[in-house]
Short mmCIF file of C-alpha atoms in Angstrom, two decimals:
data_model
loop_
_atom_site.label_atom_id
_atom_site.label_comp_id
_atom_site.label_asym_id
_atom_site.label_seq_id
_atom_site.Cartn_x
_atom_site.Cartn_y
_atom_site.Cartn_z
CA UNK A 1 41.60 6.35 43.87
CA UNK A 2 38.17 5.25 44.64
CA UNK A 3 34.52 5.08 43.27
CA UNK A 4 31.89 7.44 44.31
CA UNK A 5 28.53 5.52 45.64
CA UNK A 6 25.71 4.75 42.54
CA UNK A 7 23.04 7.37 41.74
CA UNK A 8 20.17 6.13 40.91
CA UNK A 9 17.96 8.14 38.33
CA UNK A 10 15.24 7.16 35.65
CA UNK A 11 14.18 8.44 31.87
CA UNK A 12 10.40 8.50 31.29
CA UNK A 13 8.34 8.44 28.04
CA UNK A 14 4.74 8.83 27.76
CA UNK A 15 3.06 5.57 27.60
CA UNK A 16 2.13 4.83 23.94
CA UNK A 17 -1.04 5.24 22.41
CA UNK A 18 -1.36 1.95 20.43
CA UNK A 19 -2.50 2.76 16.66
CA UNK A 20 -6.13 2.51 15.65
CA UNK A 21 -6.99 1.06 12.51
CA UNK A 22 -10.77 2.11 10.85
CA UNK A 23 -12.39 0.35 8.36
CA UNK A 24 -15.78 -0.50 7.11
CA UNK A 25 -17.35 -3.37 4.89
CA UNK A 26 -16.58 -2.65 1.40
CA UNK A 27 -18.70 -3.78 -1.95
CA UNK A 28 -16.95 -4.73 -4.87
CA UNK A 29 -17.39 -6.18 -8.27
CA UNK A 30 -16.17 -9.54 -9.51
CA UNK A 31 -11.82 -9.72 -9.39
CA UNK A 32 -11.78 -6.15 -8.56
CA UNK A 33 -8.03 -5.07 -7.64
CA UNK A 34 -8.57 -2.56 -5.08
CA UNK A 35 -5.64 -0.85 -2.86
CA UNK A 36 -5.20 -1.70 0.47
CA UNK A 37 -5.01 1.98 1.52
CA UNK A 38 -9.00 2.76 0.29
CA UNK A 39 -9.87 -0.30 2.78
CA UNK A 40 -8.77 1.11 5.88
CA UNK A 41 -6.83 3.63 7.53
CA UNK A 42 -4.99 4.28 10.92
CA UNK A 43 -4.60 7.02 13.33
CA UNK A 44 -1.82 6.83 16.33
CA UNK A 45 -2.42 9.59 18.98
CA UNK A 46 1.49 9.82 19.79
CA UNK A 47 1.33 10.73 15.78
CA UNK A 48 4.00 7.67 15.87
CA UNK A 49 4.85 6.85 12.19
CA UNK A 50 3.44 3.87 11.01
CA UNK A 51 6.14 1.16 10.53
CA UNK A 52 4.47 -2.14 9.72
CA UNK A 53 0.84 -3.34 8.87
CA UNK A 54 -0.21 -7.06 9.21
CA UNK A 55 -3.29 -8.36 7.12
CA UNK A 56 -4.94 -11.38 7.33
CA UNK A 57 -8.01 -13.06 5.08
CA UNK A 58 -10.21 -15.37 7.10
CA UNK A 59 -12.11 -17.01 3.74
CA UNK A 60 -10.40 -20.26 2.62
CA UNK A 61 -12.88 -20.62 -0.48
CA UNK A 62 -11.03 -21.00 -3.90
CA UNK A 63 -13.52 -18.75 -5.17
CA UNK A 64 -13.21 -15.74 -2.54
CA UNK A 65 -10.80 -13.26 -3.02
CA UNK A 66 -7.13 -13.03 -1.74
CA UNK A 67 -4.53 -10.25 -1.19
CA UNK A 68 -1.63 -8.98 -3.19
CA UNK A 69 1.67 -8.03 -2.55
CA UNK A 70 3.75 -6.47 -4.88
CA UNK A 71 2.16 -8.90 -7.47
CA UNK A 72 2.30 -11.73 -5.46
CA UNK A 73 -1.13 -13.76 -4.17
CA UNK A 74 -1.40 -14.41 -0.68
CA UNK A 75 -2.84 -17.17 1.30
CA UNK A 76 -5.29 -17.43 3.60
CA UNK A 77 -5.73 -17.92 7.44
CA UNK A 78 -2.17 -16.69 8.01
CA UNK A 79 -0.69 -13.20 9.63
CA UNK A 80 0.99 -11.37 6.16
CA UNK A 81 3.49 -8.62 6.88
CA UNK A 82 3.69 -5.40 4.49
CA UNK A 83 6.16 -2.87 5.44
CA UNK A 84 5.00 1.18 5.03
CA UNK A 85 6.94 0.95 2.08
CA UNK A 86 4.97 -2.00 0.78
CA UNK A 87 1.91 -0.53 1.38
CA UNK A 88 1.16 1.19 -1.66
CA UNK A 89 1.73 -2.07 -3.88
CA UNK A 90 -0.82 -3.78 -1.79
CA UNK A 91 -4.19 -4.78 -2.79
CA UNK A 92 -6.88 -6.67 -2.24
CA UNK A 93 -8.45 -9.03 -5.75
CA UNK A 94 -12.12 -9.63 -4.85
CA UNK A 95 -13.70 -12.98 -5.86
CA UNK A 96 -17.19 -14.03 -5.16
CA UNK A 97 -18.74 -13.55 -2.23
CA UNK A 98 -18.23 -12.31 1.13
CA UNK A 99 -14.53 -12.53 2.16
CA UNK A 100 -13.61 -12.07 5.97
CA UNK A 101 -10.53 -9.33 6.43
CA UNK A 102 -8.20 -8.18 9.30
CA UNK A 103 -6.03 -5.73 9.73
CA UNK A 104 -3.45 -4.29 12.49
CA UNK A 105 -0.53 -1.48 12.61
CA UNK A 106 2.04 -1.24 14.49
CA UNK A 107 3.80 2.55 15.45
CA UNK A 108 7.28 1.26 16.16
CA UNK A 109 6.77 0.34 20.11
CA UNK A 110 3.78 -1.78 19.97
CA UNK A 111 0.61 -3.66 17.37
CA UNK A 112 -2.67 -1.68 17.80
CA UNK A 113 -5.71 -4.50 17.98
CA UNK A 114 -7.12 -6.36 14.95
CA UNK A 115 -9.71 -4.84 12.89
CA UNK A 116 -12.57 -6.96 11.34
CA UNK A 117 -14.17 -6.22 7.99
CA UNK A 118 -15.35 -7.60 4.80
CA UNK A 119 -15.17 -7.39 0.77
CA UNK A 120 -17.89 -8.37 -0.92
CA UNK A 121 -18.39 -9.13 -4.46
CA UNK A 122 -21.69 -10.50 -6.34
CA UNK A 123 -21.83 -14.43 -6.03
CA UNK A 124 -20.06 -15.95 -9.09
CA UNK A 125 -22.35 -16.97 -11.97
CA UNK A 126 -19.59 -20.06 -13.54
CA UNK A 127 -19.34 -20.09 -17.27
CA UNK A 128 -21.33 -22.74 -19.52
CA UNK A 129 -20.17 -24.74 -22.15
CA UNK A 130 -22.03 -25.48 -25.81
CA UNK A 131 -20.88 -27.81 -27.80
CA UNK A 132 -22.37 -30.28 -30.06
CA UNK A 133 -20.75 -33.27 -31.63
CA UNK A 134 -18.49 -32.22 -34.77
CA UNK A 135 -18.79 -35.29 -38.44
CA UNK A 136 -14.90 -34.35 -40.11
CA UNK A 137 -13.87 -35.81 -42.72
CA UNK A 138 -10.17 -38.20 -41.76
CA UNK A 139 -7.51 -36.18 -40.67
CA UNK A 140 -9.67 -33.18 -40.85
CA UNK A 141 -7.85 -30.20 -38.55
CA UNK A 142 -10.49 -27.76 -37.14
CA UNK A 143 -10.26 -24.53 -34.92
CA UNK A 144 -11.20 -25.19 -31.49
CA UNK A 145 -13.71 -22.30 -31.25
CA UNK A 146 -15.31 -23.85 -34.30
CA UNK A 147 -15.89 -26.63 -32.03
CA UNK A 148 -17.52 -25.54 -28.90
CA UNK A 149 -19.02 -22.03 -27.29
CA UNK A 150 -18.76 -20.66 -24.01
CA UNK A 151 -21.59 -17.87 -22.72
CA UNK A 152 -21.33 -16.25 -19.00
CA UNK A 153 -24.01 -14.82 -17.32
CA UNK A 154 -22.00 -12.37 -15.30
CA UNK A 155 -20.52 -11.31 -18.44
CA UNK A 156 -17.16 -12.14 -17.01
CA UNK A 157 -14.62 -12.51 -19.92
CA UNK A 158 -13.27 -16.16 -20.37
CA UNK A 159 -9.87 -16.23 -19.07
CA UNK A 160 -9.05 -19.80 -19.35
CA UNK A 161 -10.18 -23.45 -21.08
CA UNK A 162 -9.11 -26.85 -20.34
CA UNK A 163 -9.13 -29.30 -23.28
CA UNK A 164 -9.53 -33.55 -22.39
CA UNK A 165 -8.67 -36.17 -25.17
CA UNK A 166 -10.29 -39.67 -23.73
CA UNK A 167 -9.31 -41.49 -27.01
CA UNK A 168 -5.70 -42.61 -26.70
CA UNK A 169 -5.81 -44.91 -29.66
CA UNK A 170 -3.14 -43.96 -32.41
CA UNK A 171 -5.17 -43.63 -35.12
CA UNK A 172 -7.32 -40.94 -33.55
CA UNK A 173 -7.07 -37.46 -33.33
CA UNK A 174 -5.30 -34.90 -31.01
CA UNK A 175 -5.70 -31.46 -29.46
CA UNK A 176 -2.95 -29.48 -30.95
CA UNK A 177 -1.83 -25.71 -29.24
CA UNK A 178 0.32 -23.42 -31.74
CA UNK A 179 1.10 -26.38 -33.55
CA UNK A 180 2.25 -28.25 -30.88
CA UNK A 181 0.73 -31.54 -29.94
CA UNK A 182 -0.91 -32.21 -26.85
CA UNK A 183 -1.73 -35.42 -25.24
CA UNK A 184 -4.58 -37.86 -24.28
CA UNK A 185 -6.10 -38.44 -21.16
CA UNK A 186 -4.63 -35.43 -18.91
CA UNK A 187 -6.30 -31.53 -18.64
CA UNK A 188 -4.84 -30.07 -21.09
CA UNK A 189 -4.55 -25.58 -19.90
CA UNK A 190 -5.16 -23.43 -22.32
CA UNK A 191 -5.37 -19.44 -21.81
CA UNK A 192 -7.31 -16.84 -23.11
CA UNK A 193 -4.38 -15.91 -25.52
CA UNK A 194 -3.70 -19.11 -26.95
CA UNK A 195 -7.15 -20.83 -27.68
CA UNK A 196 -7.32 -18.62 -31.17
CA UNK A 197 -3.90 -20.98 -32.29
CA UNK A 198 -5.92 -24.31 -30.75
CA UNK A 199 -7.07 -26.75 -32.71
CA UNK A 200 -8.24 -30.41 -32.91
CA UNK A 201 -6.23 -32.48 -35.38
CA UNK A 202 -8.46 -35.53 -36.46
CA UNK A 203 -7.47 -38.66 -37.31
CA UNK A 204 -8.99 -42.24 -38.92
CA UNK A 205 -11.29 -43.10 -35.75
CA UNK A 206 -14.02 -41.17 -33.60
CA UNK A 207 -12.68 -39.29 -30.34
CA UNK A 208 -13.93 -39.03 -26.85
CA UNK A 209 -13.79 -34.71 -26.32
CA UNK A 210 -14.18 -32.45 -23.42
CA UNK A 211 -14.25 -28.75 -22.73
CA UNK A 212 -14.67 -26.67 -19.39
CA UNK A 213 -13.94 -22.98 -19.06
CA UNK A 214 -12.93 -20.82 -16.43
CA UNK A 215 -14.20 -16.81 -15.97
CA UNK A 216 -10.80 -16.51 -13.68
CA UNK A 217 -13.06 -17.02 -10.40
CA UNK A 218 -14.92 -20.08 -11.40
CA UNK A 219 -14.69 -23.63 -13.55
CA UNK A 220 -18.11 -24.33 -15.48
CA UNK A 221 -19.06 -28.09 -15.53
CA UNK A 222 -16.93 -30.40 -17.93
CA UNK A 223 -18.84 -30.83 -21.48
CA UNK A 224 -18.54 -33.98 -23.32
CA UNK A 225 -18.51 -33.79 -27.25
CA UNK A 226 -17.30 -36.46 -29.92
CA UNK A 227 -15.47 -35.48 -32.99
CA UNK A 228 -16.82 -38.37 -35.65
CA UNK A 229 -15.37 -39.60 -38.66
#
């Protein structure tokens, strides 16, 4: 019993056609949520599937917008994978400003090039802060929006505060958030939903108050006020 010689013999595929992803600069509005599929889209000549996208967001600033996926924020200046089924729970939350974008596919055999484009919103306006100093009587307990106002020029809606007690002597007052006490000398977060059950709790002496407000893109300046007694 023996072996018959080797035959040699080869299986050929078309080359592939690496995808091609289109896009062009898009304008948006402040913390606009818009899907990653209105942003760009691909062609593959082999009419390959699409299996995987990469995406990638060049702008660092804290301000600028970032991607989502499937809820989740994404950082910048990094290579983030979203599978085909991903795709549709992809999106991309403007900021302000210009934000630099990539994108790439890949058909199963091999990643078509990087695309370049941008999302650009208005430049953030940041909120301002009114307030004026508040005379209480002693242990006087009085609604934080009774205390201080916040406009915003972009009409952006307020989406969170940050309360500061300087005055850490006991016999002064305290910020207080659904009746909870809150301390002195730290940033104290407060959202949107809870500054209606916020209050300042005064005490015997004068304290040292500040206020700053956040549109959910941008922090206005800290405002100092004094609560007197």
């Amino acid at each position: 019993m023996t072996w018959s010689n080797w035959k040699e013999f080869h299986v050929n595929a078309p080359i592939d056609n690496l995808p091609i992803v289109t896009a062009a600069d898009y304008s948006a509005s402040h913390g606009q949520d818009i899907a990653a599929s209105t942003l760009f889209s691909i062609t593959d000549a082999d009419a390959d599937t699409i299996t995987n996208y990469q995406v990638w967001d060049s702008t660092a600033d804290a301000s600028s917008g970032h991607w989502v996926v499937g809820g989740v924020a994404q950082g910048t200046n990094a290579a983030i994978n979203v599978t085909a089924a991903q795709l549709s729970s992809t999106s991309f939350q403007s900021g302000s400003g210009s934000d630099d974008l990539w994108v790439r596919a890949y058909d199963g055999f091999a990643w078509g090039a990087w695309k370049e484009f941008h999302v650009t919103a208005p430049v953030d306006i940041a909120p301002s802060v009114t307030a004026s100093d508040f005379h209480a009587t002693a242990n006087q307990s009085v609604a934080a929006l009774s205390l201080f106002s916040v406009t915003d020029a972009d009409g952006d809606s307020i989406a969170q505060y940050q309360l500061w007690d300087s005055t850490p002597s006991a016999s002064s007052g305290h910020w207080s958030i659904g009746g909870n006490t809150q301390p002195t000398g730290t940033a104290i977060n407060v959202s949107a939903g809870q500054i209606a059950s916020t209050t300042f709790q005064g005490g015997t002496v004068p304290d040292d108050l500040w206020v700053r407000a956040s549109d959910g893109i941008s922090w206005s300046a800290w405002h100092e006020f004094h609560f007197i007694v």
